Short mmCIF file of C-alpha atoms in Angstrom, two decimals:
data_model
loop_
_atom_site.label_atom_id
_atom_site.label_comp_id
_atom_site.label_asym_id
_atom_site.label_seq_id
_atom_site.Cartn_x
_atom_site.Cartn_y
_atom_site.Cartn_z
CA UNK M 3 -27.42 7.25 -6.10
CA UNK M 4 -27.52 11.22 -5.00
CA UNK M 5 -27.85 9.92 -1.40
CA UNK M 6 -23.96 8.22 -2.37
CA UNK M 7 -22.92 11.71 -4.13
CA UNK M 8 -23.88 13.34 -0.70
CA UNK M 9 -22.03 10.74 1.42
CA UNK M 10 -18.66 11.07 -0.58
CA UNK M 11 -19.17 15.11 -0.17
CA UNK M 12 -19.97 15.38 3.17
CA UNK M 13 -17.71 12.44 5.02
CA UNK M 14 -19.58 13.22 8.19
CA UNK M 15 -21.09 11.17 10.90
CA UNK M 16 -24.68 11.25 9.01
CA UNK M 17 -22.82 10.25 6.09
CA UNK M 18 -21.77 7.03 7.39
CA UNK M 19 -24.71 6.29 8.83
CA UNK M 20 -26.58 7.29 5.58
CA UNK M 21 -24.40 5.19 3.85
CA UNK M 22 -25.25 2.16 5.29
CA UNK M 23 -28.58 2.36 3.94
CA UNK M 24 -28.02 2.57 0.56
CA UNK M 25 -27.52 -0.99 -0.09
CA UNK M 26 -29.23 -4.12 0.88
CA UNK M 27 -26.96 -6.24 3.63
CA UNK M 28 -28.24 -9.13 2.60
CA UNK M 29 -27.16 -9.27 -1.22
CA UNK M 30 -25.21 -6.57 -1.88
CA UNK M 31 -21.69 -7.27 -3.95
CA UNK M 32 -19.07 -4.76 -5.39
CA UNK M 33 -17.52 -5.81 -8.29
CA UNK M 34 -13.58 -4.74 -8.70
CA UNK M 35 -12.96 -4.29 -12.60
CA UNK M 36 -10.91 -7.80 -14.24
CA UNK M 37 -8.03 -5.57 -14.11
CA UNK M 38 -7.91 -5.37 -10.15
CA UNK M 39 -8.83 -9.07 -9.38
CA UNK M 40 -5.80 -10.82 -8.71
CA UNK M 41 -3.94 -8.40 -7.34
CA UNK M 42 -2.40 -8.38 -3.48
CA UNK M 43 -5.00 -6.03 -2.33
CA UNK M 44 -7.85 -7.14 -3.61
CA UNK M 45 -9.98 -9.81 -1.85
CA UNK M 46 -9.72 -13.38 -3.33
CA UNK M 47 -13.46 -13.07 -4.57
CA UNK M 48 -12.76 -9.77 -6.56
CA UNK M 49 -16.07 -8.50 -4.48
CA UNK M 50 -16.63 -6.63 -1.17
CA UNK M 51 -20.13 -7.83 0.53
CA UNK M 52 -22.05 -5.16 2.61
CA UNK M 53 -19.84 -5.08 5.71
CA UNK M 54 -16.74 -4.43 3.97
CA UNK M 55 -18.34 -2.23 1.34
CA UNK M 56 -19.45 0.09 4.52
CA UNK M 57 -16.51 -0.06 6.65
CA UNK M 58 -13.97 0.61 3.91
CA UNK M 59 -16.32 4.07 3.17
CA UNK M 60 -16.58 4.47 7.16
CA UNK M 61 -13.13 4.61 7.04
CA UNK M 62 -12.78 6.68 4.37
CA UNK M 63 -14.80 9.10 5.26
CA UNK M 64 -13.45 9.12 9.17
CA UNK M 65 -9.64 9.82 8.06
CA UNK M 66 -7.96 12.85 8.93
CA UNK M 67 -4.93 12.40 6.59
CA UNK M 68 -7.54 12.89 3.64
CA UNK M 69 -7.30 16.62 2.62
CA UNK M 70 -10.17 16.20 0.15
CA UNK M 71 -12.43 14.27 -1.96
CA UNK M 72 -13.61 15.61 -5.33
CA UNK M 73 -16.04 13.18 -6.94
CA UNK M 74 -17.91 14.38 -9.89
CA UNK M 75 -21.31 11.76 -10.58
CA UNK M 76 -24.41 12.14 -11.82
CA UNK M 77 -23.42 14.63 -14.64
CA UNK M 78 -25.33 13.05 -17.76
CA UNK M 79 -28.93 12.95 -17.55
CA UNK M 80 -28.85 9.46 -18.70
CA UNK M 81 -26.91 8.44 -15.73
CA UNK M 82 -30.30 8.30 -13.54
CA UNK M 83 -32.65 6.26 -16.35
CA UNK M 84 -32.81 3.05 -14.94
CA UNK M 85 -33.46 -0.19 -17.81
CA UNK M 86 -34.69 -3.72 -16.63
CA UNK M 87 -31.98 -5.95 -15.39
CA UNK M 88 -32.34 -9.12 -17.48
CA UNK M 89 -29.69 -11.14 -15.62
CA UNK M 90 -32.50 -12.93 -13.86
CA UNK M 91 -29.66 -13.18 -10.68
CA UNK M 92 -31.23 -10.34 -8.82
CA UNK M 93 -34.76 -9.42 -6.69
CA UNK M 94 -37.77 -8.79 -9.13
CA UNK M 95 -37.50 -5.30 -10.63
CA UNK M 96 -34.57 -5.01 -10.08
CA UNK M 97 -32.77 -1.67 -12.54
CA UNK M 98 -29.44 -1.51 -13.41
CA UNK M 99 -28.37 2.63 -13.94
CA UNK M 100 -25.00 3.11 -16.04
CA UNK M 101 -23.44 5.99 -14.15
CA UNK M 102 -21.11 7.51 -16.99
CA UNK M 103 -18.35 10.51 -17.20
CA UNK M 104 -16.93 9.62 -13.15
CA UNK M 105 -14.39 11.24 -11.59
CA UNK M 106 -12.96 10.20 -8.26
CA UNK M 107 -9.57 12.60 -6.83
CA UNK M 108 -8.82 11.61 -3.29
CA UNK M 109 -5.98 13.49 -1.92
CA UNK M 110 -4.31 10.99 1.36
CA UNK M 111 -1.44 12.80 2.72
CA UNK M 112 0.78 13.61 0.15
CA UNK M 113 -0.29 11.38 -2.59
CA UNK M 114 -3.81 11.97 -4.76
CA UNK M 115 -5.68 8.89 -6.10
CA UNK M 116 -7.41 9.35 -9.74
CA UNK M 117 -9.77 7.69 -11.27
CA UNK M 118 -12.61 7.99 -14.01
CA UNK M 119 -14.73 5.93 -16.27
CA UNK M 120 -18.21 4.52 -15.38
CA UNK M 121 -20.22 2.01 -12.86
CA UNK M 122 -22.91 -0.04 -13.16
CA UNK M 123 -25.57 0.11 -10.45
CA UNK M 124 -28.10 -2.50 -10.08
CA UNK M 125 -30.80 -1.31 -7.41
CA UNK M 126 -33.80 -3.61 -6.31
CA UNK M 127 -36.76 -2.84 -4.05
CA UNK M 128 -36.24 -5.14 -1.49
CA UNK M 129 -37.56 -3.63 1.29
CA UNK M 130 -40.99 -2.11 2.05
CA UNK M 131 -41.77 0.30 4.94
CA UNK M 132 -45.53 1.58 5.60
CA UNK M 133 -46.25 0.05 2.03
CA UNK M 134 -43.97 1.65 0.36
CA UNK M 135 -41.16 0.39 -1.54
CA UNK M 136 -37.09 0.81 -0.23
CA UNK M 137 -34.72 0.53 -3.27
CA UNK M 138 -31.25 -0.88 -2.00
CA UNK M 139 -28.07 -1.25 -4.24
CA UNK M 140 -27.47 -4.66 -4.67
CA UNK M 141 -24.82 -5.08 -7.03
CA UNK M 142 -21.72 -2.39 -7.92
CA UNK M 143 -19.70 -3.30 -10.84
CA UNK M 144 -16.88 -1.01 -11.10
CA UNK M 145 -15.94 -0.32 -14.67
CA UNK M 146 -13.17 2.65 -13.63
CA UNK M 147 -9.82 2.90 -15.13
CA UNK M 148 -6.57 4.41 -13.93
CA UNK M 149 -6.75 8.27 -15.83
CA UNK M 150 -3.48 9.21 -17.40
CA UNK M 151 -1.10 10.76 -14.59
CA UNK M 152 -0.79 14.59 -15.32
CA UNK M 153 3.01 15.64 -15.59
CA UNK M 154 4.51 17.32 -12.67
CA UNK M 155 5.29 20.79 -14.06
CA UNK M 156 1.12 20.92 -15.34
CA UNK M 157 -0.63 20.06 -11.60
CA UNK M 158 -1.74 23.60 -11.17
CA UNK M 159 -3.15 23.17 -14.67
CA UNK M 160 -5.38 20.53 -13.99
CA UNK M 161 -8.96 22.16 -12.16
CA UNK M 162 -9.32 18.89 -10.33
CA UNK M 163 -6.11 19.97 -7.60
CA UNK M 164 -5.28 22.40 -5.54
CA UNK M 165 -2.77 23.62 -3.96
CA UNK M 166 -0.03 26.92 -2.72
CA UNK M 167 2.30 25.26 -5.47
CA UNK M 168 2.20 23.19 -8.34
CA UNK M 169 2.46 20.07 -7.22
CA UNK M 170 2.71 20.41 -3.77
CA UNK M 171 0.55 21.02 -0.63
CA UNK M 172 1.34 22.94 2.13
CA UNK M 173 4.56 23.20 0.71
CA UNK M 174 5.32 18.98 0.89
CA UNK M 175 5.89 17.13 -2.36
CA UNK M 176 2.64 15.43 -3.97
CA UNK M 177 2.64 12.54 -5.93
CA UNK M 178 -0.39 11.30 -8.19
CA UNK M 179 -1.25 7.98 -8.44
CA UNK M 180 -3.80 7.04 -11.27
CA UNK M 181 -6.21 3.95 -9.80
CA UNK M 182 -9.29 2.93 -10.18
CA UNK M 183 -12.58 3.44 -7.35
CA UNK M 184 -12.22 -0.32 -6.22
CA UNK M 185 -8.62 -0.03 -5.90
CA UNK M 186 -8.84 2.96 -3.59
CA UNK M 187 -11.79 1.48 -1.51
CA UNK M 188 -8.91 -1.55 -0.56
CA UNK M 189 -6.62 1.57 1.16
CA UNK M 190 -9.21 0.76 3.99
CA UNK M 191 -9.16 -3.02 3.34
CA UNK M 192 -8.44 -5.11 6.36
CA UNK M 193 -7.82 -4.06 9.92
CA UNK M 194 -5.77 -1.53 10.85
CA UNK M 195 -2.08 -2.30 12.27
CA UNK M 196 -1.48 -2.08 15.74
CA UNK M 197 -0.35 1.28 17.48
CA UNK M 198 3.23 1.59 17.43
CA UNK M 199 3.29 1.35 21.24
CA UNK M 200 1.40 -1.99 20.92
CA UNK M 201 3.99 -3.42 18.76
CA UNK M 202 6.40 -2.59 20.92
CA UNK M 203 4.87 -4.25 24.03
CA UNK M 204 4.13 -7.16 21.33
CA UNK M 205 7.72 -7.44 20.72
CA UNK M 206 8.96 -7.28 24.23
CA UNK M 207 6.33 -10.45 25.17
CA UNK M 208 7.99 -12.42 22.22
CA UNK M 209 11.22 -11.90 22.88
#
């Protein structure tokens, strides 16, 4: 769970790659909360498996329109005290860690996604190297809620932003749109559109 911290801070190449470690390809499911499922974004399922779950964060973490990421996790001590999963669905020993008090600000352009609340980890060792045991995320429930959206006039106010002016960047109007940490993982959902020049010569074959 610190190796994730690290990944969201540093959005480097060794972050991706470190990322792809952290959870086991052949089980691993995020969760979106009951809120997001159903919605046009969100996969059918209401899950990502492993190869979405790293290419949306590759993609994340590889955009230059993102200004910043500000995630605060793993502030409570009880946040790393692992209990017994019960659920019997999951490897043996598997633990499932309550991560509590989250804050997610991702700042795209000109618009900053929000979010806050608490995810449930369940992490298994299914994996041994040299004899000794790999733990591996298996399962990500996100339990994250849309924060209330901070009036306009009150942005400088709020220690989570930044910025020359309240409310803006670089001078540019900013907008902030309260989400939740599945719902901003689906920005990088799907693949990405065609260059414009693409479409073009797309356009010009079909017509």
């Amino acid at each position: 769970l610190r190796n994730l911290k690290l990944a969201y801070e540093k959005r480097d190449q060794t972050a991706i790659l470190t990322y792809r470690t952290l959870f086991d390809p052949a089980t691993y499911a995020f969760l979106f909360t009951p809120q997001d499922c159903g919605k046009p974004d969100i996969p059918a399922s209401c899950r990502f498996t492993y190869a979405e779950e790293t290419a949306t964060a590759e993609s994340l973490f590889s955009d230059p329109t993102v200004e910043y990421v500000r995630l605060t996790f793993l502030a409570n001590a009880a946040d790393t005290v692992g209990v017994a999963d019960t659920t019997r669905t999951h490897p043996a020993g598997t633990l499932r860690f309550t991560v509590t008090g989250i804050a997610l600000d991702v700042k795209k352009r000109d618009t900053t996604y929000m979010t806050n609340g608490s995810c449930d980890f369940y992490i298994a060792p299914v994996d041994t190297v040299s004899g000794q045991a790999m733990w591996r995320i298996v399962q990500w429930d996100d339990h994250t809620a849309p924060p209330p959206a901070p009036p306009a006039s009150a942005a400088s106010d709020d220690p989570r932003r930044d910025g020359p002016t309240a409310g803006s960047s670089r001078g540019h109007p900013s907008s902030v749109r309260p989400t939740t940490w599945g719902a901003i993982k689906t920005l990088y959902y799907g693949p990405p559109p065609p260059p414009a020049a693409s479409r073009i010569l797309e356009d010009e074959r079909n017509d």
